[in-house]
PDB file of C-alpha atoms in Angstrom:
ATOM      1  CA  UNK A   1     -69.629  53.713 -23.150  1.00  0.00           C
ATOM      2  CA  UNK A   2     -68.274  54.835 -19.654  1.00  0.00           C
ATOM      3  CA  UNK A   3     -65.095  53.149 -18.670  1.00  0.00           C
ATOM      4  CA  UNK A   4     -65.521  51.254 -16.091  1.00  0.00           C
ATOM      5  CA  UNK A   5     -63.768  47.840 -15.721  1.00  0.00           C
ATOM      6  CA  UNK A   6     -60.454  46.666 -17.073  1.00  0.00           C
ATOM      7  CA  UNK A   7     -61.013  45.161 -20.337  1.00  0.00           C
ATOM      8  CA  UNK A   8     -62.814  48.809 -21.194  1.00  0.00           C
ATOM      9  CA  UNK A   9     -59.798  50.180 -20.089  1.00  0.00           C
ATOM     10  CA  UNK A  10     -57.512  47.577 -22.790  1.00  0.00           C
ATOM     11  CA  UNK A  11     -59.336  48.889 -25.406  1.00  0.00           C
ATOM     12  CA  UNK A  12     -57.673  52.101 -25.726  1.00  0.00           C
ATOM     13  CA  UNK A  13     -54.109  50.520 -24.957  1.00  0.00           C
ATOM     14  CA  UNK A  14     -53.586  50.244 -28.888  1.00  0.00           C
ATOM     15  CA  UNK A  15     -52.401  51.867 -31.353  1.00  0.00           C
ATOM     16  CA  UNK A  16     -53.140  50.933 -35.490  1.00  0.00           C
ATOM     17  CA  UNK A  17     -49.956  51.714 -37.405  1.00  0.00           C
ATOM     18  CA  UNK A  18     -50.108  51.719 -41.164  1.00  0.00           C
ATOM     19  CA  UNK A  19     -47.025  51.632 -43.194  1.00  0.00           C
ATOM     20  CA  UNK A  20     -45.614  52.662 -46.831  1.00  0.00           C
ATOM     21  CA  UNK A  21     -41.781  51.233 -48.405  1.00  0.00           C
ATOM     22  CA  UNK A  22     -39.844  53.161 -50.900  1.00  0.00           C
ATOM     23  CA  UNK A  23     -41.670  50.472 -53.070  1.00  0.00           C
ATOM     24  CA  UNK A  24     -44.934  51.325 -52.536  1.00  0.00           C
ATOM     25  CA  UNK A  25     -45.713  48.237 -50.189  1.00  0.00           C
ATOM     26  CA  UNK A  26     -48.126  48.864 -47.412  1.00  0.00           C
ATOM     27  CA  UNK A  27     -48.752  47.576 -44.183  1.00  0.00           C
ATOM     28  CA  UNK A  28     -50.597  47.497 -41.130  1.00  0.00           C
ATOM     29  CA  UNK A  29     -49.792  45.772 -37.738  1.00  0.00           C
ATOM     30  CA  UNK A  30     -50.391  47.075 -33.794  1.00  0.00           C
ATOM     31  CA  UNK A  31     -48.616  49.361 -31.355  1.00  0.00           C
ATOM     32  CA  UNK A  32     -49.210  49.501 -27.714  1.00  0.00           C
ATOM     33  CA  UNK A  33     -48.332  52.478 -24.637  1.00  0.00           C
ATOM     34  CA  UNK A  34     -46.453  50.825 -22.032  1.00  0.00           C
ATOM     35  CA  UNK A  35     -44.097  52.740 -19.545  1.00  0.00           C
ATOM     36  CA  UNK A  36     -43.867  53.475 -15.446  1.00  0.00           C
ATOM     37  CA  UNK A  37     -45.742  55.754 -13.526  1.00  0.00           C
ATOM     38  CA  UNK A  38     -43.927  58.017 -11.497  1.00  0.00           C
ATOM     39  CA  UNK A  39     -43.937  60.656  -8.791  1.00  0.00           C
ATOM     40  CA  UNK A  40     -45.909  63.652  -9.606  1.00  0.00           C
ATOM     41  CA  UNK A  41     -48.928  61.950 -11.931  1.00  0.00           C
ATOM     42  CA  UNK A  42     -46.072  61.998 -14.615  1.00  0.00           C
ATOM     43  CA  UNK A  43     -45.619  59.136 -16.928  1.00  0.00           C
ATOM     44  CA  UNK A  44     -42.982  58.012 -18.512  1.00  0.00           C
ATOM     45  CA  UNK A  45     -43.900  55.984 -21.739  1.00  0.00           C
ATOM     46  CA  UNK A  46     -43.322  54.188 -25.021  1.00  0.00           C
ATOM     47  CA  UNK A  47     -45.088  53.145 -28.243  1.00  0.00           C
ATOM     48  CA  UNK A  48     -44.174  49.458 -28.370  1.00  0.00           C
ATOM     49  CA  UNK A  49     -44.640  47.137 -31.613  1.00  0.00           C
ATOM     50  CA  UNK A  50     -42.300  44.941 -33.293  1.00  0.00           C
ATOM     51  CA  UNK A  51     -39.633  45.442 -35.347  1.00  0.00           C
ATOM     52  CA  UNK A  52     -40.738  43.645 -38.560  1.00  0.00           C
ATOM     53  CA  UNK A  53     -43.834  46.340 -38.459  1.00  0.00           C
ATOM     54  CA  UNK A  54     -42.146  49.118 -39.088  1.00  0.00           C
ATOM     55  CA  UNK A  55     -39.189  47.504 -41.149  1.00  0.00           C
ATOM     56  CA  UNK A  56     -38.086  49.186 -44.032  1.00  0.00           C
ATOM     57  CA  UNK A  57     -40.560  51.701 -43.724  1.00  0.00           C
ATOM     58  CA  UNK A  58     -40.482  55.743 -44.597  1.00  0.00           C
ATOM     59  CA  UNK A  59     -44.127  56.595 -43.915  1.00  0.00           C
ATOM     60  CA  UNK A  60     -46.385  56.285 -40.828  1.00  0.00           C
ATOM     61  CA  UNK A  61     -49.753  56.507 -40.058  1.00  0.00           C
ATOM     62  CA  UNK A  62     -50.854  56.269 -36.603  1.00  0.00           C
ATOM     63  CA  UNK A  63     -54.826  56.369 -35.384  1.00  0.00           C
ATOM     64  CA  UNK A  64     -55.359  57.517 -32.160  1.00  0.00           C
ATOM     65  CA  UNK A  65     -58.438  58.493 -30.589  1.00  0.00           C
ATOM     66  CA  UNK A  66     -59.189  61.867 -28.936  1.00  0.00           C
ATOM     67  CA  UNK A  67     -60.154  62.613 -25.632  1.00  0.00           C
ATOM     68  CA  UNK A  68     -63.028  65.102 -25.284  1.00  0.00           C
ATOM     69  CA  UNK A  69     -63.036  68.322 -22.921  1.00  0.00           C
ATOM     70  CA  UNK A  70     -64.741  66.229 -19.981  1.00  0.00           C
ATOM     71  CA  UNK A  71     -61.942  63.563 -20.609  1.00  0.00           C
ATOM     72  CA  UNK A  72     -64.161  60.869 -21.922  1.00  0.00           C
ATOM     73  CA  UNK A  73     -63.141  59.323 -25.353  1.00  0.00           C
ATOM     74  CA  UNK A  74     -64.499  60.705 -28.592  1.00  0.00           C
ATOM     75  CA  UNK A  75     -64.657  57.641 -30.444  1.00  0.00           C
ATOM     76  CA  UNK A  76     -66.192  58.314 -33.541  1.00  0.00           C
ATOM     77  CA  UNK A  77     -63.750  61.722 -33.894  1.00  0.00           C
ATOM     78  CA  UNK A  78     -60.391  59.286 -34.951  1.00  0.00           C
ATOM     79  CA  UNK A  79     -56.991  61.259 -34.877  1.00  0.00           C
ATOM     80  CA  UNK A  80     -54.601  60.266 -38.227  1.00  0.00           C
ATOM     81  CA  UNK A  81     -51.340  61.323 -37.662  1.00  0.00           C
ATOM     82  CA  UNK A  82     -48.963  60.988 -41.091  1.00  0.00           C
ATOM     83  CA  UNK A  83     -45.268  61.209 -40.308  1.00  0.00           C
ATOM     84  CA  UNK A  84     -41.963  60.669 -42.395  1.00  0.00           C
ATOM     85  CA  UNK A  85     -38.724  60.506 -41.375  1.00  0.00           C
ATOM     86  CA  UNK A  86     -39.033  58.491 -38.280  1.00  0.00           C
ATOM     87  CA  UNK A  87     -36.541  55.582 -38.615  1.00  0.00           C
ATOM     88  CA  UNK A  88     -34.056  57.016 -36.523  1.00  0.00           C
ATOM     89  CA  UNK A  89     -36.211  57.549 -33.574  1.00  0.00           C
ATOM     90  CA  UNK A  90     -37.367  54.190 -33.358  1.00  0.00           C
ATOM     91  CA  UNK A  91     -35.020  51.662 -31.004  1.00  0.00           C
ATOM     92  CA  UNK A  92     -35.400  48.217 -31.283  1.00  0.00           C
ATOM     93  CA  UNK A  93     -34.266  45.764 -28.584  1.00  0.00           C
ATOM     94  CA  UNK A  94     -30.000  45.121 -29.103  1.00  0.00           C
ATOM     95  CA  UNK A  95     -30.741  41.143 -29.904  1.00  0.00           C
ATOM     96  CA  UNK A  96     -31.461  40.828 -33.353  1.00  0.00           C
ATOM     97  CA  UNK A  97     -33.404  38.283 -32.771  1.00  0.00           C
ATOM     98  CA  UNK A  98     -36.185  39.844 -30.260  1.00  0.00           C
ATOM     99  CA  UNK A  99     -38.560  41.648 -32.024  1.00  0.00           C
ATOM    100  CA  UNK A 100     -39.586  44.508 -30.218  1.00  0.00           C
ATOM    101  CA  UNK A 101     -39.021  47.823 -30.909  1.00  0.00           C
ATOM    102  CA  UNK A 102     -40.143  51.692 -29.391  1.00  0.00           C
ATOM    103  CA  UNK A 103     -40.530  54.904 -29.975  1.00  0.00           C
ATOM    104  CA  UNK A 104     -40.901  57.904 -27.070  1.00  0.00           C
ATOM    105  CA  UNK A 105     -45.095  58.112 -26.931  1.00  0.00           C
ATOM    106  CA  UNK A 106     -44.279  61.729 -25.935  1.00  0.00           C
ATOM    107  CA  UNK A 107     -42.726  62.498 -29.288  1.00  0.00           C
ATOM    108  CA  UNK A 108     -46.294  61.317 -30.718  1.00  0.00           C
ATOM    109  CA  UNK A 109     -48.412  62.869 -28.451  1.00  0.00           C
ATOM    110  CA  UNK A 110     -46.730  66.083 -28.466  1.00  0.00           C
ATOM    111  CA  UNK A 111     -46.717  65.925 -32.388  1.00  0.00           C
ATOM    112  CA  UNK A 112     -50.427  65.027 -32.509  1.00  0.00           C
ATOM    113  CA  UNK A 113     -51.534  68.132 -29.992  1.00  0.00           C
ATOM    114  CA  UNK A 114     -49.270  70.707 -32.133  1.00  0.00           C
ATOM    115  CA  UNK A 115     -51.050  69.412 -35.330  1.00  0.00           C
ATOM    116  CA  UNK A 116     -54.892  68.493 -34.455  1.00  0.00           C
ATOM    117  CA  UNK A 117     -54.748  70.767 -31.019  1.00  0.00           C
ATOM    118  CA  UNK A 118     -56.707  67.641 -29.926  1.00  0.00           C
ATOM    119  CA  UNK A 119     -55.154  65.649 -26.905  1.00  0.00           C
ATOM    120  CA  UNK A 120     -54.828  61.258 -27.348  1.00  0.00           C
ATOM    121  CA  UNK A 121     -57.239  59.251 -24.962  1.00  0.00           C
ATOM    122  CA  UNK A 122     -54.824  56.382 -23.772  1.00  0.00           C
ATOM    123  CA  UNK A 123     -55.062  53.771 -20.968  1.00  0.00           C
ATOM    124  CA  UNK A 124     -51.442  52.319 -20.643  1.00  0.00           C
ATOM    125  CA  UNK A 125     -50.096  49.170 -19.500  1.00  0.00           C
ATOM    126  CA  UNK A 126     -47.999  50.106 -16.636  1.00  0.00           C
ATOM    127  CA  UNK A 127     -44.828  47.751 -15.970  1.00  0.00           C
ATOM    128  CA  UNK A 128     -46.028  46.742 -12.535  1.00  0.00           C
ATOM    129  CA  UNK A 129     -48.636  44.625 -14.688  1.00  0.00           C
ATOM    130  CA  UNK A 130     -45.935  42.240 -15.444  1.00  0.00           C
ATOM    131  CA  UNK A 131     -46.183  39.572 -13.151  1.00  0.00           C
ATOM    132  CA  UNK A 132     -43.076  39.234 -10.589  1.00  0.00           C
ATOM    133  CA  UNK A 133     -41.061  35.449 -10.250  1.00  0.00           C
ATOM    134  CA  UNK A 134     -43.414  35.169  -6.479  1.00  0.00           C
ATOM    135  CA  UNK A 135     -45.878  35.965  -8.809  1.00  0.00           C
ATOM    136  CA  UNK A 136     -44.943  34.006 -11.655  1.00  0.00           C
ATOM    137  CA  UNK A 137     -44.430  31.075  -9.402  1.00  0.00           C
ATOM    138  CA  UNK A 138     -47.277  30.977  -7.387  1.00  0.00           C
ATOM    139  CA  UNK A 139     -50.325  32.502  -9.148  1.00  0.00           C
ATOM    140  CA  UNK A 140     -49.528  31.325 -12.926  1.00  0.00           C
ATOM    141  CA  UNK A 141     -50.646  27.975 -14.265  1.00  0.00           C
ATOM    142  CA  UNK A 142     -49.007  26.289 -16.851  1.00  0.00           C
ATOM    143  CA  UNK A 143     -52.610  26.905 -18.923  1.00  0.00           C
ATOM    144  CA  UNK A 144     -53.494  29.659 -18.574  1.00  0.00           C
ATOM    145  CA  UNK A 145     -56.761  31.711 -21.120  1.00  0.00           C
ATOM    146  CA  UNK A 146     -54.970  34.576 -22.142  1.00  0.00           C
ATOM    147  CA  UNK A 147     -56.497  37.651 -24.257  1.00  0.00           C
ATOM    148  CA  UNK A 148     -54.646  39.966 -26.991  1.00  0.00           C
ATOM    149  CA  UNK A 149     -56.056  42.842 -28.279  1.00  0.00           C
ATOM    150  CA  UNK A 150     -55.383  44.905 -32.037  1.00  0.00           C
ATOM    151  CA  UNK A 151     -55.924  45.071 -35.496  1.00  0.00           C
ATOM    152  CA  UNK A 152     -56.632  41.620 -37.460  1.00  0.00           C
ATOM    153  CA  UNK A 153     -56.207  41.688 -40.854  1.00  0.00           C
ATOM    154  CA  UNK A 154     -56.061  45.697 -40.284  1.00  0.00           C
ATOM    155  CA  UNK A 155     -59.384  45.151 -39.273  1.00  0.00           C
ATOM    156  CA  UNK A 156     -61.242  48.239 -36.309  1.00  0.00           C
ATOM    157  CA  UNK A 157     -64.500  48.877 -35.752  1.00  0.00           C
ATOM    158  CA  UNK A 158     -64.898  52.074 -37.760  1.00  0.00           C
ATOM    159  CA  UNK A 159     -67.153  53.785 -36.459  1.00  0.00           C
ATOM    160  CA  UNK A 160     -65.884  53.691 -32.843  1.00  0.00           C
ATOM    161  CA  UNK A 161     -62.401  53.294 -33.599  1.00  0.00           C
ATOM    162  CA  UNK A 162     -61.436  50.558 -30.975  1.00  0.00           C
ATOM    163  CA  UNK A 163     -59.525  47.648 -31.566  1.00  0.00           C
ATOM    164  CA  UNK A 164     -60.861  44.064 -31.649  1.00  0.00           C
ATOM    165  CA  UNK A 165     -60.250  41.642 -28.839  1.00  0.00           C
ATOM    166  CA  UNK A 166     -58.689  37.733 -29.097  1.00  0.00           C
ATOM    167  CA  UNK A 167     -58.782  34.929 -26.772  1.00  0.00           C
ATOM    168  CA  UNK A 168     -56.450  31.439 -26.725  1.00  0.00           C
ATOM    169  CA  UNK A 169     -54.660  29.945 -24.322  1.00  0.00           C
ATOM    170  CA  UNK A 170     -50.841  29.252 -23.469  1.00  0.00           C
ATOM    171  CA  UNK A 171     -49.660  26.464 -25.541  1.00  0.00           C
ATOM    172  CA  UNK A 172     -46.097  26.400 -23.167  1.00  0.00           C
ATOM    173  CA  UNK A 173     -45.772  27.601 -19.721  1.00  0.00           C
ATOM    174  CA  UNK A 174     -44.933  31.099 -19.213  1.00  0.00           C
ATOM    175  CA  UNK A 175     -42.688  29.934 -16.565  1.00  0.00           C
ATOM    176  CA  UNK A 176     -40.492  28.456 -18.753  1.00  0.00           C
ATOM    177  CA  UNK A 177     -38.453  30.466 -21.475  1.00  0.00           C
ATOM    178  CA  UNK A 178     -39.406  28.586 -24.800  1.00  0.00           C
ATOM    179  CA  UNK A 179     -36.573  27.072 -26.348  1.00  0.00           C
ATOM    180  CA  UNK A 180     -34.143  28.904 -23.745  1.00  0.00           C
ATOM    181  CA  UNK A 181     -35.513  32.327 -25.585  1.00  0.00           C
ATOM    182  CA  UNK A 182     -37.337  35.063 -23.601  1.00  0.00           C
ATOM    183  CA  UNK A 183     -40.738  33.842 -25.253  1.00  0.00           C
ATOM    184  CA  UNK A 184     -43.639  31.676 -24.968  1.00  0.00           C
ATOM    185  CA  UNK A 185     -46.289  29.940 -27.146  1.00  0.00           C
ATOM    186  CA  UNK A 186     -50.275  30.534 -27.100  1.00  0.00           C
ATOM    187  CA  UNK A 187     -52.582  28.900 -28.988  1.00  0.00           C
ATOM    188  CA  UNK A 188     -54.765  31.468 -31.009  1.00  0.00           C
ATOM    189  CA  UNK A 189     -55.446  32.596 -34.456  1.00  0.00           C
ATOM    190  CA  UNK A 190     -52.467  35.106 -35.079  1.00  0.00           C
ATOM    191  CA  UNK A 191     -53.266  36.620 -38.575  1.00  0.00           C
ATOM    192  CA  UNK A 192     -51.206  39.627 -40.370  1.00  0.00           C
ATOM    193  CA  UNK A 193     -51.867  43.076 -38.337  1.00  0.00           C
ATOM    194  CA  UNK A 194     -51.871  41.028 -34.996  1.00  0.00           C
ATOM    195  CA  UNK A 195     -48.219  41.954 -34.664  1.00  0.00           C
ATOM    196  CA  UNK A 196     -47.456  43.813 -31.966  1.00  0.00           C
ATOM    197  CA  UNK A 197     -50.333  42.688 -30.103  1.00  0.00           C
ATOM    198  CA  UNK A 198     -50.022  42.939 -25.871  1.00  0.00           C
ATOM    199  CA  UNK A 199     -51.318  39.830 -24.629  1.00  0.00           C
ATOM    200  CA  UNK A 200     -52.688  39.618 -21.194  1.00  0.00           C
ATOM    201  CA  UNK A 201     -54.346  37.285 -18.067  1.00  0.00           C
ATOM    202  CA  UNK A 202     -57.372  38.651 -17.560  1.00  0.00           C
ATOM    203  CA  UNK A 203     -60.162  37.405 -15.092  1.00  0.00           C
ATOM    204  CA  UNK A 204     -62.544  39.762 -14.266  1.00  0.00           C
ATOM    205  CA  UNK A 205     -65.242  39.443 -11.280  1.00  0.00           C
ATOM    206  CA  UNK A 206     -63.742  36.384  -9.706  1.00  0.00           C
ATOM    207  CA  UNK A 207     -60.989  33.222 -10.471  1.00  0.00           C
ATOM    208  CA  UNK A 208     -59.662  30.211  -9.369  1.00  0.00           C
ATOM    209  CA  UNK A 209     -56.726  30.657  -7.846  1.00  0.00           C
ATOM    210  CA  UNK A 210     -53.551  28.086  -8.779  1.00  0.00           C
ATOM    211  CA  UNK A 211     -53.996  24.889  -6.781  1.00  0.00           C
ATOM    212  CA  UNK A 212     -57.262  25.542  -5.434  1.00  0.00           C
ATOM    213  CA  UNK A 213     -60.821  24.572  -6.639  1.00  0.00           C
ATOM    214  CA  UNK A 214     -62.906  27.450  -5.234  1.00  0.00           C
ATOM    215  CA  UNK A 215     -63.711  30.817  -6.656  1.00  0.00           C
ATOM    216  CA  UNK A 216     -62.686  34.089  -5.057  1.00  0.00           C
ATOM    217  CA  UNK A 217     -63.989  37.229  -5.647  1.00  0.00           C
ATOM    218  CA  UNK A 218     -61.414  40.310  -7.754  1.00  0.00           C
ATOM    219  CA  UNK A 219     -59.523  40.648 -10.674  1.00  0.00           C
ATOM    220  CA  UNK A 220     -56.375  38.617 -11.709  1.00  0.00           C
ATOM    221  CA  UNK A 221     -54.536  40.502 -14.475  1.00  0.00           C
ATOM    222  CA  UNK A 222     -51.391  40.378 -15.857  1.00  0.00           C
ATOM    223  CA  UNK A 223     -49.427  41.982 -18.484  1.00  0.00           C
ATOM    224  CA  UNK A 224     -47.625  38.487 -20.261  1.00  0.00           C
ATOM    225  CA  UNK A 225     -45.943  40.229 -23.401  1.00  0.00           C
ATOM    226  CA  UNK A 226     -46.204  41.167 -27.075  1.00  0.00           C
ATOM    227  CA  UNK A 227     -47.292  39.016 -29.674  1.00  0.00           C
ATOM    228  CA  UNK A 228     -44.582  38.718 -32.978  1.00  0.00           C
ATOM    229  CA  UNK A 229     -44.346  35.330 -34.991  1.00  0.00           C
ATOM    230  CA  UNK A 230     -46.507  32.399 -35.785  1.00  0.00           C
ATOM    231  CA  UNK A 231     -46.133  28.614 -37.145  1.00  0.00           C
ATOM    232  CA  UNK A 232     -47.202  27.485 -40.393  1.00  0.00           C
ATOM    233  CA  UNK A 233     -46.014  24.379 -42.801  1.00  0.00           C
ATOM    234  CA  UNK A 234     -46.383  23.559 -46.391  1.00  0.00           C
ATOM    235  CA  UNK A 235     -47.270  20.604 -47.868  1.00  0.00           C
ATOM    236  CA  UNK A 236     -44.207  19.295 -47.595  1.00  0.00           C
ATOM    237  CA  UNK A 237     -44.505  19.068 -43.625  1.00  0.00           C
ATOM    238  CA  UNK A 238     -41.722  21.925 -43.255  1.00  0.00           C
ATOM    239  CA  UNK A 239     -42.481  23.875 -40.266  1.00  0.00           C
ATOM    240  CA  UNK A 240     -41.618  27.283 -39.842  1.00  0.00           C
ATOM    241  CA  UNK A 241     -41.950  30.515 -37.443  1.00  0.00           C
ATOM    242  CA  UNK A 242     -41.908  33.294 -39.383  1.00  0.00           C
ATOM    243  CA  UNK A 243     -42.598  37.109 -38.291  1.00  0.00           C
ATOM    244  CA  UNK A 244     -46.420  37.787 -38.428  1.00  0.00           C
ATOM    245  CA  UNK A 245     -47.236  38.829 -42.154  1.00  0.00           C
ATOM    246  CA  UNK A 246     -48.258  42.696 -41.807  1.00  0.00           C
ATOM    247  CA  UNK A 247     -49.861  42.738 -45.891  1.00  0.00           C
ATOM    248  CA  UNK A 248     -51.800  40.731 -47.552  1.00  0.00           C
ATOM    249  CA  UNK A 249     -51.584  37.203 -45.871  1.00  0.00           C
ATOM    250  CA  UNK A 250     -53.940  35.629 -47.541  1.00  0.00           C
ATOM    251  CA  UNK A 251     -52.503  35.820 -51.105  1.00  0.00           C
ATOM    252  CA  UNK A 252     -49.392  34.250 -49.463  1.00  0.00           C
ATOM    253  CA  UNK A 253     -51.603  31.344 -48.137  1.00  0.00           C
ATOM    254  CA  UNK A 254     -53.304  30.834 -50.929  1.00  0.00           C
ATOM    255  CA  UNK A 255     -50.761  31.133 -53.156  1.00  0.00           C
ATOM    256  CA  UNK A 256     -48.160  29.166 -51.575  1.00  0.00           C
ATOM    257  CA  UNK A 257     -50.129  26.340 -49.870  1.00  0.00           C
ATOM    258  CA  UNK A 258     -49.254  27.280 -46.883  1.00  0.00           C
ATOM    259  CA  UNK A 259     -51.268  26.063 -43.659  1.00  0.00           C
ATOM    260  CA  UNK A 260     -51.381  28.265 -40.718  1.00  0.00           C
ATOM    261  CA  UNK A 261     -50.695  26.407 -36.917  1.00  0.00           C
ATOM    262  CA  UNK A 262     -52.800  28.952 -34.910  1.00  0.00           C
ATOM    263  CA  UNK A 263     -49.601  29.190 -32.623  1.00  0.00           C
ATOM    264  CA  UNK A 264     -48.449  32.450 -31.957  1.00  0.00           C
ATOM    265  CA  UNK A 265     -45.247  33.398 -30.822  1.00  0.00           C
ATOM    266  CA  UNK A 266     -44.918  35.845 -27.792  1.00  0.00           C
ATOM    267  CA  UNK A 267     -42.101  37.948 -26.508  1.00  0.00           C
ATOM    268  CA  UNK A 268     -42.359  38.067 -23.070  1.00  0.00           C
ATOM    269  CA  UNK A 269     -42.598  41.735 -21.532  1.00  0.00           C
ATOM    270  CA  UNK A 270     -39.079  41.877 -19.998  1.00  0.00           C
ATOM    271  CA  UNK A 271     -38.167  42.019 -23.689  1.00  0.00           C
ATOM    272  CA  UNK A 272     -39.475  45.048 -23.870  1.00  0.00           C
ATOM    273  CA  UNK A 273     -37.983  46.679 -20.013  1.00  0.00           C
ATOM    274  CA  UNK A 274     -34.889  45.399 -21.313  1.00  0.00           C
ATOM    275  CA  UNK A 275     -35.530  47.128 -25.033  1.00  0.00           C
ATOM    276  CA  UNK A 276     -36.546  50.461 -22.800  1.00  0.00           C
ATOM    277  CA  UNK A 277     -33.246  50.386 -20.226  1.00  0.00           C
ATOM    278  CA  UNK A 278     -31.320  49.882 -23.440  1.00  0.00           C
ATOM    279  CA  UNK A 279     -32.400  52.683 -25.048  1.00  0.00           C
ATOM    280  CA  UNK A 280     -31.916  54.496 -21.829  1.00  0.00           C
ATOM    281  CA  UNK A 281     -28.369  53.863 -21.683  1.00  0.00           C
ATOM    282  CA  UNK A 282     -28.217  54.720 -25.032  1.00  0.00           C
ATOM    283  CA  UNK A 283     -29.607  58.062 -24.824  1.00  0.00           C
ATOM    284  CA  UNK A 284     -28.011  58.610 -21.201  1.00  0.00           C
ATOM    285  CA  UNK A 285     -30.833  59.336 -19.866  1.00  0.00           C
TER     286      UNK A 285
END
């Protein structure tokens, strides 16, 4: 498959991360590059997922796929890149109670050519994706279909190694900050490994612009933010939002009666510029 359009281009914005605890517990959730494009065809970017992914972990496994001598993607060639000792490299956003967290994508890319001599195919999502307040304001209904993209269940199509897309819609405006937190609500099937999910606007070919009733012809895409919690009660009506399960979710439904909302919680992506110009400051860099 040539790449040719933009949802082509989202399936190789993701990254499957696999997990192991001191106690043996695995896991499996969804990583994304983001970062800024800058002078020179240089990049400057981040592996983004959410904290509760990689929490507690000591072993990671990330699959990446290879890019082939004429730059096209070898999909069916997968990268597996086993690393310890990375919990101090990872920088999670200074509010405890945003879940986002990143790690320098150089590190990993570096890391990967220097053991597999093979370089990572990746399409990023570039911060000038995120839609501005004009933007925001004027182009952004309060529904809106949105589309995430990752690993379901842990779930990838094998053979080609790519991701598997989602679709909802917004369940609360993404003009407004849910609850007074930097977050919104969609409503979509969030299951475990759908953490760290990005989740996007994406119209391809033509749209109908806010306010109006006629098609126009182009693309409207947006970067909205990075998927993280969901809503589910028991059967004694107490609702919750709890962090995305990243292991075995279905033993935990099944076992403790517990009924899923299909609404997903989102950080929205200046969770994750703020996470990055923290870490900046950090690092003084």
């Amino acid at each position: 498959m040539k790449i040719k359009t933009i949802s082509e281009k989202m399936l190789f914005t993701t990254v499957k991360i696999n997990t192991m605890t001191s106690k043996n517990e695995q896991s499996t959730g969804t990583g994304f590059v983001f970062g800024f494009a800058l002078d020179d065809n240089k990049n400057d970017l981040y592996l983004v997922t959410n904290k509760h992914v990689i929490k507690d972990a000591i072993t990671w496994s990330f699959r990446f796929i290879p890019k082939k001598t004429d730059g096209e993607p070898d999909y069916n060639n997968p990268i597996i890149l086993n690393l310890n000792n990375l919990e101090s490299l990872w920088f999670g956003h200074e509010d405890e109670n945003v879940d986002v967290t990143i790690i320098p994508f150089g590190l990993l890319y570096n890391l990967t050519l220097k053991e597999v001599k093979k370089e990572i195919f990746v399409q990023p999502i570039y911060a000038h994706s995120i839609p501005t307040n004009i933007q925001i304001e004027n182009e952004i209904n309060a529904l809106e279909s949105i589309n995430f993209v990752g690993y379901p269940s842990g779930l990838i199509d094998e053979y080609n190694n790519t991701p598997i897309f989602r679709k909802g819609t917004t369940a609360t405006p993404y003009a407004l900050d849910f609850n007074g937190e930097k977050k919104f609500l969609i409503d979509a099937t969030v299951v475990g490994g759908s953490s760290g999910s990005p989740v996007f606007i994406l119209e391809e070919g033509s749209y109908t612009p806010k306010g109006q009733t006629s098609l126009v012809f182009g693309n409207k895409v947006f970067f909205l933010g990075i998927v993280a919690k969901s809503y589910e009660k028991t059967n004694c009506l107490d609702l919750k939002v709890v962090p995305i399960q990243t292991n075995d979710i279905q033993n935990k439904v099944m076992s403790q009666n517990i009924q899923m909302l299909d609404l997903g919680v989102v950080f929205k992506a200046e969770t994750i510029l703020e996470t990055i110009e923290q870490y900046k400051i950090k690092n003084k860099i």
